[in-house]
Coordinates of C-alpha atoms in Angstrom, one line a residue:
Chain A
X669 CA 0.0 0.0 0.0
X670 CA 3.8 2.4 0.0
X671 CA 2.2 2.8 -3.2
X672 CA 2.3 6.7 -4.8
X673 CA -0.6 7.1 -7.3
X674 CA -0.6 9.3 -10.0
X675 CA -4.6 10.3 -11.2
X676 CA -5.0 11.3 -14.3
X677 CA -8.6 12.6 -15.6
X678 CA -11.5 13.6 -13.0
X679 CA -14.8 13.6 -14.4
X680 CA -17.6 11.8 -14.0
X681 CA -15.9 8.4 -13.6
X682 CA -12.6 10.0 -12.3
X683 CA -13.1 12.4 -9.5
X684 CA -14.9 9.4 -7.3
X685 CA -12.6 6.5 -7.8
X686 CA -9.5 9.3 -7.0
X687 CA -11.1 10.2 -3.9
X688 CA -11.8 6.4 -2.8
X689 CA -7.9 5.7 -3.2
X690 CA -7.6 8.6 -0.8
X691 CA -9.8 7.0 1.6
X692 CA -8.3 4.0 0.9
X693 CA -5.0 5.5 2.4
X694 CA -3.2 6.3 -1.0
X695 CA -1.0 9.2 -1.4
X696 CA -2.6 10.4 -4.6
X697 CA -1.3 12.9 -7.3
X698 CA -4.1 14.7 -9.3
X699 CA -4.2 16.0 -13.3
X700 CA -7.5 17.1 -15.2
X701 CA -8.7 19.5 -17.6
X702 CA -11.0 21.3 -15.9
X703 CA -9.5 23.1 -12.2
X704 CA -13.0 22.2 -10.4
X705 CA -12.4 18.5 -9.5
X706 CA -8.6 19.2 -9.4
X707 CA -9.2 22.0 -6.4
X708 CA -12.0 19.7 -4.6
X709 CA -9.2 16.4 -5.0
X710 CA -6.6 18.5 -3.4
X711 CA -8.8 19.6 -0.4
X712 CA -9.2 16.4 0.0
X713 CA -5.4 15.8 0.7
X714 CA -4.4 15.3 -3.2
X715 CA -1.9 16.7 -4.6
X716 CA -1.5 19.0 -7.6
X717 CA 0.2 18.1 -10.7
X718 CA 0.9 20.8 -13.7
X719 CA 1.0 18.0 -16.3
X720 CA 0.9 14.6 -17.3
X721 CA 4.7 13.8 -17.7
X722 CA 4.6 15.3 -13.7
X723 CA 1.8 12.9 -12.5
X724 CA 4.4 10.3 -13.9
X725 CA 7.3 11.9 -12.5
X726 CA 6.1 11.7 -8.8
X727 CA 3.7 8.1 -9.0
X728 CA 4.8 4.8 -8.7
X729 CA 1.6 3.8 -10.6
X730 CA -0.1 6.1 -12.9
X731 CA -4.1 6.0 -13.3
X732 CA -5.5 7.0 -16.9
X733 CA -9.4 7.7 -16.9
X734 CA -9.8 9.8 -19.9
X735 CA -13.1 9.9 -22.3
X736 CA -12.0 7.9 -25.8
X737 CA -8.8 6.4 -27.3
X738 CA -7.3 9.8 -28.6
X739 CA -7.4 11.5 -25.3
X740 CA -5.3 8.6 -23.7
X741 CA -3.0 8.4 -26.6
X742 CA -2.3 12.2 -25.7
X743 CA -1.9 11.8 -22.3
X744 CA 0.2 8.5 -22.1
X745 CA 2.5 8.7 -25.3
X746 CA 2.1 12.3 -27.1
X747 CA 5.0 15.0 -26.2
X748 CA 4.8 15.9 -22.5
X749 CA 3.1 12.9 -21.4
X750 CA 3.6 10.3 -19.3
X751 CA 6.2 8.3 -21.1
X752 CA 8.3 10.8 -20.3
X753 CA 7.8 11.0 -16.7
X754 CA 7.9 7.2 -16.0
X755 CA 10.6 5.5 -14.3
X756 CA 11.8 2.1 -14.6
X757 CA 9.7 -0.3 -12.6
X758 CA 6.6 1.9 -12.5
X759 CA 3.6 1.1 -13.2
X760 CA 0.7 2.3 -15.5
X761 CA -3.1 1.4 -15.6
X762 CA -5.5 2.8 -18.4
X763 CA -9.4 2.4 -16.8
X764 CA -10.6 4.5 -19.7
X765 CA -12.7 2.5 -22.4
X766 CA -10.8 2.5 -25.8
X767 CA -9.3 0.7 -28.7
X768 CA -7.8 -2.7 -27.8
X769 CA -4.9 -1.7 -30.4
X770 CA -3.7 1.4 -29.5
X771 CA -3.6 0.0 -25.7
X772 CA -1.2 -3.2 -27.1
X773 CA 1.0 -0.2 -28.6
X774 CA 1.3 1.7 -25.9
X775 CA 2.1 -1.1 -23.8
X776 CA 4.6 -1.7 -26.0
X777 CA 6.0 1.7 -25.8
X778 CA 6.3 1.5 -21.9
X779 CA 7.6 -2.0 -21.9
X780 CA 10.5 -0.7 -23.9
X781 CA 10.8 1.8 -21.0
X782 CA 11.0 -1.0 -18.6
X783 CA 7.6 0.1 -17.5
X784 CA 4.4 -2.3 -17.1
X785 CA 1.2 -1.4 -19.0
X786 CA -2.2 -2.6 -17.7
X787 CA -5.6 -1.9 -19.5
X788 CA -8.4 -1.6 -16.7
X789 CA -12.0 -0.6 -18.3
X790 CA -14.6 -0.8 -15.7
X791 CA -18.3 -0.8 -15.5
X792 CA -21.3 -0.3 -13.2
X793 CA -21.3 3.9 -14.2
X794 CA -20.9 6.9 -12.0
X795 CA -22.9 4.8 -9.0
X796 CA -20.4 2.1 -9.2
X797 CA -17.6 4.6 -9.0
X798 CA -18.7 6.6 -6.4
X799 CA -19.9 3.1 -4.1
X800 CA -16.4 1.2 -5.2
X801 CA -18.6 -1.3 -6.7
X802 CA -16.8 -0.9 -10.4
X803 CA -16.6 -4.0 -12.4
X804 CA -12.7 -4.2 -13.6
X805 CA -11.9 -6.2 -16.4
X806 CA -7.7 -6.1 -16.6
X807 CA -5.2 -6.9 -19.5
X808 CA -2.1 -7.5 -18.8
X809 CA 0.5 -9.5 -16.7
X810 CA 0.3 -11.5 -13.7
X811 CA 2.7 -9.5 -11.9
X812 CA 1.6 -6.5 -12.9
X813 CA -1.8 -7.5 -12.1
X814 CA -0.8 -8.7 -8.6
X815 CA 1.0 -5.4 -7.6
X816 CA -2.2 -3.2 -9.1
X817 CA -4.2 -5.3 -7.2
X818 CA -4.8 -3.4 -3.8
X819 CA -5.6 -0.5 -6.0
X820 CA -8.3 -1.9 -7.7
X821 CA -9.7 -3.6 -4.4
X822 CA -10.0 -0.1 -3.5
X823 CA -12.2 1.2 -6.6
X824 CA -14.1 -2.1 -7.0
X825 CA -15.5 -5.3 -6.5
X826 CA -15.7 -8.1 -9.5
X827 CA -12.0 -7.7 -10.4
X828 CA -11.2 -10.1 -13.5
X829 CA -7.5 -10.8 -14.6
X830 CA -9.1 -11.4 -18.7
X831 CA -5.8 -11.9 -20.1
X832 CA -2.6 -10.1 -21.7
X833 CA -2.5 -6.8 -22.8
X834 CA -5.8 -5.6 -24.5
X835 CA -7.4 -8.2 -22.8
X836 CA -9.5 -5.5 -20.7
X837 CA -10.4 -3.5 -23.4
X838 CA -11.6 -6.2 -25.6
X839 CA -13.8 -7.7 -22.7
X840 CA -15.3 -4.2 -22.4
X841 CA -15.8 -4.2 -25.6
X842 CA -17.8 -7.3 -25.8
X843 CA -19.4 -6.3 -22.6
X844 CA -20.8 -3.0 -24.4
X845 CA -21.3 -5.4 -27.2
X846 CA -24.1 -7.1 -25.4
X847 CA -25.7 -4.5 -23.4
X848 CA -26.7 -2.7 -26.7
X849 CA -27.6 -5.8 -28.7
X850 CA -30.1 -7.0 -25.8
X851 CA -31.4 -3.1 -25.1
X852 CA -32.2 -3.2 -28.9
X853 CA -33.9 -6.5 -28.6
X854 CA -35.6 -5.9 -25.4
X855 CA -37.1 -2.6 -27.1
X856 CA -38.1 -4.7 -30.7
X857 CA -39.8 -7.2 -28.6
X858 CA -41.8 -4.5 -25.9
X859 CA -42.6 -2.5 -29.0
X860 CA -43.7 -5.6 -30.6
X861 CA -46.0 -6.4 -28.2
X862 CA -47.4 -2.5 -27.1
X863 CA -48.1 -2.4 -31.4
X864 CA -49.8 -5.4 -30.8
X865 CA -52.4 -4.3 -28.1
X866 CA -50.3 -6.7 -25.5
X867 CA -49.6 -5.5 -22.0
X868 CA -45.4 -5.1 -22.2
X869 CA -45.3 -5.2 -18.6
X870 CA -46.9 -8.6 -18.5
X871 CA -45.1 -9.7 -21.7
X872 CA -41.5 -8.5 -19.7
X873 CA -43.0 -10.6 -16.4
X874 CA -43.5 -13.6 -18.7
X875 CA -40.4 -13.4 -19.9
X876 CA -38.3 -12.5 -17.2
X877 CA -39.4 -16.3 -16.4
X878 CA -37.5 -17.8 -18.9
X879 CA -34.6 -17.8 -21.5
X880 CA -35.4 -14.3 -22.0
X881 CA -34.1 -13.1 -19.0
X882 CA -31.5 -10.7 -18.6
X883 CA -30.4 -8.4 -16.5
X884 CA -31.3 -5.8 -19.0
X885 CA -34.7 -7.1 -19.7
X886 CA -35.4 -6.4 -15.6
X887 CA -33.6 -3.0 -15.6
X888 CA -33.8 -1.5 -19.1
X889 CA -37.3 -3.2 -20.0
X890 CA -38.8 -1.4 -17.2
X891 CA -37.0 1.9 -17.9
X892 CA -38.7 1.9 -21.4
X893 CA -42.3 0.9 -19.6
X894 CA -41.5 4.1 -17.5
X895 CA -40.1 6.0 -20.2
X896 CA -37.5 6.5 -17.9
X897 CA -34.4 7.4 -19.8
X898 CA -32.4 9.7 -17.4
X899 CA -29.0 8.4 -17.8
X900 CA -27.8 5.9 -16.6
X901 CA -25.4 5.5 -19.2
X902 CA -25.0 7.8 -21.5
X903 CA -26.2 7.0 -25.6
X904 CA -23.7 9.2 -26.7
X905 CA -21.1 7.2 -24.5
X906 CA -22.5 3.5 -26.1
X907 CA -22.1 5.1 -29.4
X908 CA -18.5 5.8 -28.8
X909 CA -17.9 2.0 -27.4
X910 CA -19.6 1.0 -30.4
X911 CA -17.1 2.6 -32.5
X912 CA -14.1 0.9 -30.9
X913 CA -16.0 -2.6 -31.1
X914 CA -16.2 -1.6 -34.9
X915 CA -13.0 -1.1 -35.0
X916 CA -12.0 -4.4 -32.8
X917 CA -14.4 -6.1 -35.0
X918 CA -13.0 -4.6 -38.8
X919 CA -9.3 -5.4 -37.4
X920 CA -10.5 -9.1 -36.1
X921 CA -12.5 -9.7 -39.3
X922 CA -15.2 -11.0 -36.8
X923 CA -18.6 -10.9 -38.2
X924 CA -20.6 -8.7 -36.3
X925 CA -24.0 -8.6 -38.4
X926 CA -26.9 -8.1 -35.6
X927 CA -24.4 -5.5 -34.0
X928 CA -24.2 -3.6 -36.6
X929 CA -27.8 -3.0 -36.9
X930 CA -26.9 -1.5 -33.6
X931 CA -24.9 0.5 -34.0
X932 CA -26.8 2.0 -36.5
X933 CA -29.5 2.9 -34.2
X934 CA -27.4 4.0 -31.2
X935 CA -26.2 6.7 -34.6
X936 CA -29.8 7.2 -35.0
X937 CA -30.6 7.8 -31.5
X938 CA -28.0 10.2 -31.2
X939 CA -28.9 12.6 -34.8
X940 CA -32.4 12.6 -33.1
X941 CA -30.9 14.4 -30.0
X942 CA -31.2 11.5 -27.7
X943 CA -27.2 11.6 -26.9
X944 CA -27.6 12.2 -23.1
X945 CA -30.4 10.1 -22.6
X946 CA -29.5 6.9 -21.2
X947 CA -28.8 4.1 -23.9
X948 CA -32.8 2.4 -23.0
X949 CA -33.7 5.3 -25.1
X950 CA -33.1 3.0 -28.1
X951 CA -36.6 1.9 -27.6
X952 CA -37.6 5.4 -28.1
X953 CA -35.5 5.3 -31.7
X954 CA -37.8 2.7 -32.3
X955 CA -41.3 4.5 -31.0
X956 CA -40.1 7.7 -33.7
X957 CA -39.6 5.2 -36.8
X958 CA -42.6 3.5 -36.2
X959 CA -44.6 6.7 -35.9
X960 CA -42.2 7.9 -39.4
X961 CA -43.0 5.3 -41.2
X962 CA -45.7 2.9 -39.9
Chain B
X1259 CA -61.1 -31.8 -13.1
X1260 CA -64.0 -33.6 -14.8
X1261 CA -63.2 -32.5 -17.9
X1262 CA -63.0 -34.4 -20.4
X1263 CA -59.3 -33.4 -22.7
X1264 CA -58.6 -33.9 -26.3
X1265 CA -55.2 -34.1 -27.2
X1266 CA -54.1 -33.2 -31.0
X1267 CA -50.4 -33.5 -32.2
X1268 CA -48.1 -36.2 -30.3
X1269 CA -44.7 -34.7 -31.0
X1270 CA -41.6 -34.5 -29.2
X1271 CA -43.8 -31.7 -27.0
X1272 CA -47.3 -32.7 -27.1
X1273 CA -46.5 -36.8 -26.2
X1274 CA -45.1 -36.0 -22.8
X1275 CA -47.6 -33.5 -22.3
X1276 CA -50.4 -35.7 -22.9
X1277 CA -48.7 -38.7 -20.9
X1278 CA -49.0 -35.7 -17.8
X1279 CA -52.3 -34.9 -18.4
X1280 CA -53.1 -38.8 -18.4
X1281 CA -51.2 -38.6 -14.8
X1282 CA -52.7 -35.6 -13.4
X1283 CA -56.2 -38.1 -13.9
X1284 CA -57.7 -36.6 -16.6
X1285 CA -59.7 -38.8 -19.1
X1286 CA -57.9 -38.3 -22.4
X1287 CA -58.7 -38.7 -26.4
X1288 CA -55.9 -38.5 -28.7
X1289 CA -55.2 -38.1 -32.2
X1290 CA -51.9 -37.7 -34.1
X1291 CA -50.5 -38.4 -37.6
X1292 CA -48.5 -41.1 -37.0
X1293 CA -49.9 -43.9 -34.9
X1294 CA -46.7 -44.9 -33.3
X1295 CA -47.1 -42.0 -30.1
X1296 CA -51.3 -43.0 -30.5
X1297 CA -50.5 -46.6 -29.8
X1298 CA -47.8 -45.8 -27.1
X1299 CA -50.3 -43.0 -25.1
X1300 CA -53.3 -46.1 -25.8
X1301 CA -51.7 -48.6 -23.8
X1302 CA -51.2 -46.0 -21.2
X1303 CA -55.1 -45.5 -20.8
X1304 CA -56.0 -42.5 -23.8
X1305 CA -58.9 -43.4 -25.9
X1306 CA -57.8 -43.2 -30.0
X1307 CA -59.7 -40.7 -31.9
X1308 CA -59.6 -41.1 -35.9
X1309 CA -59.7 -37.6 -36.8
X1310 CA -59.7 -34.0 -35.4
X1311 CA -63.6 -33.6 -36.0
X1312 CA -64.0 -37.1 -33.2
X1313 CA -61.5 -35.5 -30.9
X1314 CA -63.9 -32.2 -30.3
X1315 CA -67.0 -34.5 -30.1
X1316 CA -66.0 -36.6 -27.2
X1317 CA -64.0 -33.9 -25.3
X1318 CA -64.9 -30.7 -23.5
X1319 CA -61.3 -29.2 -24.0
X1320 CA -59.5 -30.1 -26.9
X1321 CA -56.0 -29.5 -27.1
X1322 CA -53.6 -29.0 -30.0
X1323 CA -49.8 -29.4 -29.8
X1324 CA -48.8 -28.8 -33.7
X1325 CA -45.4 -27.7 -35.8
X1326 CA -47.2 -24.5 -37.8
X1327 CA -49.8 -21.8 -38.7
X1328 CA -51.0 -24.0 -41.5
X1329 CA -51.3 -27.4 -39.1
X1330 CA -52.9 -25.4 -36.5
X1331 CA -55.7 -23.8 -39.4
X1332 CA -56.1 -27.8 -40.6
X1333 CA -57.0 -29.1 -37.8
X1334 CA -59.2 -26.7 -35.8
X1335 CA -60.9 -24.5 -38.7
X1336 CA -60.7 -26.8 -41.9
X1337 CA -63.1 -29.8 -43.2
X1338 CA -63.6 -32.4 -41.0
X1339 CA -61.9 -30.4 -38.3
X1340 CA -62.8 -29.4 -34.5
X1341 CA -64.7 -26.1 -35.4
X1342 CA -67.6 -29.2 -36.8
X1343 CA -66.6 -31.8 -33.7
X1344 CA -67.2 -28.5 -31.0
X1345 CA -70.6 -28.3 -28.9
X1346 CA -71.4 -25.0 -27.7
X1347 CA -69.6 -24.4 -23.8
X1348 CA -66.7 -26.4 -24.6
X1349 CA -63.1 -24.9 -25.0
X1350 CA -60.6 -25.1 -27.4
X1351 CA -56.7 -24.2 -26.7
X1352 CA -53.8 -24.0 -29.1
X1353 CA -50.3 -24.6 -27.2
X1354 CA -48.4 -24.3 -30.2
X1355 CA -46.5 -21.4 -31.5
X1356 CA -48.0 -19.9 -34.1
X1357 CA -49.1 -16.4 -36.1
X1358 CA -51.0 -14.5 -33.5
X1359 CA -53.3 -12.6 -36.2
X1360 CA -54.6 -16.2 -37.6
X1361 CA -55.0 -17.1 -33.8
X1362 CA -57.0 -14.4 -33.4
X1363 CA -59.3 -15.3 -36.6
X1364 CA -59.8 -18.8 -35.1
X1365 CA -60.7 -17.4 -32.1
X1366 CA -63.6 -15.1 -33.6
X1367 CA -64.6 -18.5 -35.6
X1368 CA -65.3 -20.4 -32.4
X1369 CA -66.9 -17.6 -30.6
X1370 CA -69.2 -17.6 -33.1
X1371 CA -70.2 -21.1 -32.4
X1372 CA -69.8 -20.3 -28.9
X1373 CA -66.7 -22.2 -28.1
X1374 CA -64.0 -19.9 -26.3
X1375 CA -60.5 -20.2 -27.5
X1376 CA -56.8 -19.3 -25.8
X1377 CA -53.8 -19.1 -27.4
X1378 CA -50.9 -20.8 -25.0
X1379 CA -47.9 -21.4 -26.7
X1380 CA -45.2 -22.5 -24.2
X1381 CA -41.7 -22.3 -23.7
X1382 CA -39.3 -24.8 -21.7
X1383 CA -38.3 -27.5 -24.8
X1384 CA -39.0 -31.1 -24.4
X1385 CA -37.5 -31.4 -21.0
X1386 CA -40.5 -29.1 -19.8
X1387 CA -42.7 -31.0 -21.2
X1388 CA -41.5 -34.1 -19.7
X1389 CA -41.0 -32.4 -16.3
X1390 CA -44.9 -30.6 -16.4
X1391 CA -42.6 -27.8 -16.0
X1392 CA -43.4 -25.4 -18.9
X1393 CA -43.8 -21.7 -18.8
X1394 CA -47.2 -20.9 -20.6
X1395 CA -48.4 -17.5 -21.8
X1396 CA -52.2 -17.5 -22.0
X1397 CA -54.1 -15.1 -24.7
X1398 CA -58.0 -15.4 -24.3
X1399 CA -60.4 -14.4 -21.4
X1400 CA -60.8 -14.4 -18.2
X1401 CA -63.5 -17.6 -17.3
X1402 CA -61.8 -19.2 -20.2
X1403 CA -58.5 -19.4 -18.3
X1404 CA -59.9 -20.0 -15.5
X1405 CA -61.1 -23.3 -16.6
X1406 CA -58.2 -23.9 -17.9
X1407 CA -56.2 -23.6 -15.1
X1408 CA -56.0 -27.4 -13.7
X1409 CA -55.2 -28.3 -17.3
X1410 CA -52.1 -26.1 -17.8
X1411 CA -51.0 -27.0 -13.7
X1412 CA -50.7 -30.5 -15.3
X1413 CA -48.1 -29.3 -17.4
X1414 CA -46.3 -26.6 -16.6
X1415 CA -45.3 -23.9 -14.4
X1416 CA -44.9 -20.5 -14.6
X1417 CA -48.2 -19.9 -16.0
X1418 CA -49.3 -16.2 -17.0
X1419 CA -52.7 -14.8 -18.7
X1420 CA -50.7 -12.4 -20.8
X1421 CA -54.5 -10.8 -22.3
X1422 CA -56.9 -11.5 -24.8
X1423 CA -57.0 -13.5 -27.5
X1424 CA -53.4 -13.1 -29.7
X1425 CA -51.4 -12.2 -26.5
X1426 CA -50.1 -15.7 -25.9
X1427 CA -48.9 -15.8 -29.5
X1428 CA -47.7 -12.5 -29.6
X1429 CA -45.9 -12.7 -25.6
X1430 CA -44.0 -16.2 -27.3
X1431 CA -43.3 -14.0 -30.2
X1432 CA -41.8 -11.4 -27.9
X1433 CA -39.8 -14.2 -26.2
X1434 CA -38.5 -16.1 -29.1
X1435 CA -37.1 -12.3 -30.8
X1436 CA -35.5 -11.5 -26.9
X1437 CA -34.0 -15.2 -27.2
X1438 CA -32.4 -15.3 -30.4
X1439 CA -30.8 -11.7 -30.7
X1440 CA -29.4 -12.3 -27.2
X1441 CA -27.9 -15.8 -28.8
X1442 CA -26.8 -13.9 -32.1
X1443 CA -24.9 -10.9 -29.4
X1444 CA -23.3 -13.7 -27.4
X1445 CA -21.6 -15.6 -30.3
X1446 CA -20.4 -12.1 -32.0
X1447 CA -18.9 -11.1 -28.2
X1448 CA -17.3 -14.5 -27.7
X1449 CA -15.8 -14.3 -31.5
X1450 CA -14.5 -11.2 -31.2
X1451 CA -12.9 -12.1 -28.0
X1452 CA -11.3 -15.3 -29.5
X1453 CA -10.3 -13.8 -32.5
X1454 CA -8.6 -10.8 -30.6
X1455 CA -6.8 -13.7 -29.1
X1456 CA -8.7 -13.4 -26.0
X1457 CA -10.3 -16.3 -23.8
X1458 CA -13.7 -16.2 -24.2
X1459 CA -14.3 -18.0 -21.0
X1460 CA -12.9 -15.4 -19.2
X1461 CA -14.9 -12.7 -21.0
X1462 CA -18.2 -14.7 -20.6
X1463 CA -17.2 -15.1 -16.4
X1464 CA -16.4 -11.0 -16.6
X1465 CA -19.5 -10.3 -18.4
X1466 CA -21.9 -12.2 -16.2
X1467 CA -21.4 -10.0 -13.1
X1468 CA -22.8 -7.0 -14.8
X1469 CA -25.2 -5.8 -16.9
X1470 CA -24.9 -8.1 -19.7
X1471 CA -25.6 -10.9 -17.6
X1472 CA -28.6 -13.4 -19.1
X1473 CA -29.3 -16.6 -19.1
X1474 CA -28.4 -17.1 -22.9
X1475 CA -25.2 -15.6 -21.9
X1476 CA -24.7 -18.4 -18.9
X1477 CA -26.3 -21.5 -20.8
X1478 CA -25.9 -21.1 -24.4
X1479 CA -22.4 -19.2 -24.1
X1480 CA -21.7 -22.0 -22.4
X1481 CA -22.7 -24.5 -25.2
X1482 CA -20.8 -22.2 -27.9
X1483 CA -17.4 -22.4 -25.5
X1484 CA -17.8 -26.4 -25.7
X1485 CA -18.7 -26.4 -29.1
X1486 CA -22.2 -28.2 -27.9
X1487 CA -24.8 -27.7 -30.6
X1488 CA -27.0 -30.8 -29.7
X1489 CA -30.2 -29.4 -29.7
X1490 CA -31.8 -28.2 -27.3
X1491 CA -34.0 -25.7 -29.4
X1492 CA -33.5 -26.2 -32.9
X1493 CA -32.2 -23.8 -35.6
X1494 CA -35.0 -25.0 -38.1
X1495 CA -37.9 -24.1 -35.2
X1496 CA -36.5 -21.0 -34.4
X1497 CA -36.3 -19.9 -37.7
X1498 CA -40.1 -21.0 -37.6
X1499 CA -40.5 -19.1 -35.0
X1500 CA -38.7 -16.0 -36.7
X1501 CA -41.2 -15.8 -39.4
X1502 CA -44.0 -15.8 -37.1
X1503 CA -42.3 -12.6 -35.4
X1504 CA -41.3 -10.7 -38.8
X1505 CA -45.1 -11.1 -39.8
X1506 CA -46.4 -9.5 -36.6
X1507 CA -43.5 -6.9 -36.9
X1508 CA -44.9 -6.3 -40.7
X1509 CA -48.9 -6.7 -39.6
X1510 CA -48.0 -3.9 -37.2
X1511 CA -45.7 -1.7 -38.7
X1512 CA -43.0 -2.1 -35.8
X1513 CA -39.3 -1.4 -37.0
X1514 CA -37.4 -4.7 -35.8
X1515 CA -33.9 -3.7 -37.4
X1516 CA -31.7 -5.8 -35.2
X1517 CA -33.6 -9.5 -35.6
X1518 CA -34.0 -8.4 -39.2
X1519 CA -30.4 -9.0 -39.1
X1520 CA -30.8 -12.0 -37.1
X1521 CA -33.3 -13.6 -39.2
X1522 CA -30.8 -13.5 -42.1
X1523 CA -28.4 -15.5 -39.9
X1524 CA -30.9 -18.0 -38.6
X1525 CA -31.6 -18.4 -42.4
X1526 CA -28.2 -19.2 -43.1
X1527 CA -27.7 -21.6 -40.6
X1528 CA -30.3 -23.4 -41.8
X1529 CA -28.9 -23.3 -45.9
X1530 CA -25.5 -24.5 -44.6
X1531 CA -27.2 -27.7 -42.7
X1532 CA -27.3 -26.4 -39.4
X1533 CA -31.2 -27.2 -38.9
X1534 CA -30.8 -30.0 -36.4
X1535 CA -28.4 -28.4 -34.3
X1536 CA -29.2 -26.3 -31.0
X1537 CA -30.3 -22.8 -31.9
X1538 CA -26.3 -21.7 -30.0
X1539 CA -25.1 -22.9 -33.3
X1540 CA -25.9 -19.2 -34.9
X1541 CA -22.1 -19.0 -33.4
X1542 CA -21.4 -21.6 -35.6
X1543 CA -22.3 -19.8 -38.4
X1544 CA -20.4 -16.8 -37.5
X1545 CA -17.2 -19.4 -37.5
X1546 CA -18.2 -20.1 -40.8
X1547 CA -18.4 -16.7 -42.3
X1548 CA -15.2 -15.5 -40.5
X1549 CA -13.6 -18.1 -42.0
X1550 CA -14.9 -18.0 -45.6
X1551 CA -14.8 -13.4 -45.9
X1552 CA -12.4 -13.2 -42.6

């Protein structure tokens, strides 16, 4: 736990899990855009870093939480970043959601810097950040893995070692991969039903007693009975992931035919203004074609 | 449980299920097309009935257990069928899966003679039948399934009245789009994982503490990770099954983009043999395709 942690990237996501490895007992070293989080971290005993390539400079391990792929590439391996603050034997952990190939190169980049590289997406959202409930799905090796560990004890709970490097990301990936494809199904078959003058909410009851049942059929099938869609997660955010499974996808050359359907409606969803809604608003993608074209 | 129960279509489904009515001490007339399950339920105390017409004139609920739309119309609304064997007061229920807008014309037909009809298609595969563990969704009114209550305890379940005449058909509808699109999302996410060199059986372990946890997920990801396509469900019913749902998605106008593309691969498995395999082999067929475009 001698550990120094470097924190790089406070928003939504960010500013919680840096202030639970403070409670955790961490001495933490803060970097973000925006001053906000920055000042309320360091009341909170953090310290202030100018830069990236200083976070690195003063950290044994160095956090990245940072929106999409370029924003990490920046950070980590662009001119002033942390590459050039790491030292030998230091340690650096990506929790941000991005392409499975640019984190295998820029573990690359480190490990030729005698530095360890692990990918670390999480979910479970903004509650499962600020409770220390995340989900953390890890690429990269076992000794990295086992030193990281106490970290990641103190941001979450279900903490899966997937594999080698880019092993995290493409997990995520396949995790967003299935939320979407089973929102989108759960709205075709609640639609289905509501066109056909069924009850949904007895249709989802039914189901929920079978091989239907999901965890998004429970939560996201009644979100769309409510017309709840107050993120939650974020369409605008599923779009992104949907991109880099795309892309995991094009560069596998994995077939990906129902997802791509998908995608095109999370791209619909989000033209229609339904970006910050959460990603159960597919169904209401659904409710405008139907009403466009029916 | 004095009724007297017809029993129309001895099949892998409707054979067990008439062997538990026969159980559950109803007096029992069957019919089938091939005498083989006739003789077999015979000699195990059902009374044989030489055509549909017989069954409805010696029973007071006749029950039919059939592959499609077109057997279903045959027996109960065709020449010598049970719409001439019906007196007025008795019931008629269809457990098979079929078109929910013909299942509502049937219905109208035997209301005009007086004879109530429910739709109550069932999910739970052979093994449910056999068990008298089914789930059963119920379209048709209220004294109607009230009567029929002690026939469907006999064999199954979860047992729901899902509204009037049609629901059934269109909650099975509902189920049977929800099932397949979460198979066809499980096999792209385990692909993608193996072909990004990842273990699958990791990703599936990481995904099922979160959000994308389902039963298909924990079951059929399962079969595609051993490679298991003994059915189980098979591709050729499912695909049945899909066709019923793309009608009620056209009767209704409702935009079902993501089993459209589902459909297609259901369609495929069928064209390259897969019909007699478990309805997990869609994963198969994504093996197939990555291999031949990949």
């Amino acid at each position: 736990m001698g550990d120094r942690i470097g924190f790089i990237g406070l928003g939504i996501m960010g500013k919680p899990m840096a202030r639970n490895l403070l409670s955790a007992g961490f001495q933490v070293t803060v970097h973000s855009r925006s001053p906000g989080p920055v000042d309320e971290l360091v009341s909170g005993g953090a310290t202030r870093a100018g830069a990236p390539r200083e976070v690195a400079a003063s950290s044994d391990v160095t956090i990245t939480m940072l929106p999409d792929t370029a924003d990490v590439e920046q950070v980590l391996v662009r001119p002033g970043g942390v590459l050039e603050g790491v030292s030998d034997g230091s340690l650096v952990i990506d929790m941000s959601s991005i392409d499975p190939g640019s984190t295998r190169e820029m573990s690359a980049a480190f490990a030729s810097k005698g530095v360890a590289m692990l990918d670390a997406p999480v979910s479970g959202g903004e509650k499962g950040a600020v409770d220390a409930a995340l989900s953390i799905m890890v690429g990269g090796d076992d000794a990295a893995f086992a030193r990281a560990r106490p970290v990641f004890e103190a941001l979450g709970k279900n903490i899966v070692h997937v594999g080698q490097s880019g092993a995290g990301q493409v997990c995520k990936a396949c995790n967003q991969l299935v939320v979407a494809a089973t929102i989108e199904a759960v709205a075709e078959a609640l639609l289905l039903a509501e066109r056909s003058g069924v009850d949904a909410a007895k249709v989802r009851e039914a189901l929920l007693g079978g091989f239907a049942a999901s965890k998004i059929l429970e939560v996201h099938g009644q979100r769309m009975l409510d017309r709840a869609f107050d993120p939650g997660f974020r369409v605008r955010l599923h779009r992104k992931d949907a991109r880099i499974v795309q892309h995991a996808a094009t560069a596998t050359a994995t077939p990906i035919p129902s997802f791509t359907a998908v995608i095109a409606q999370l791209q619909k969803a989000v033209e229609a203004g339904d970006s910050d809604r959460d990603h159960s608003a597919l169904y209401a993608e659904l409710v405008r074609e139907a009403r466009d074209h029916g």
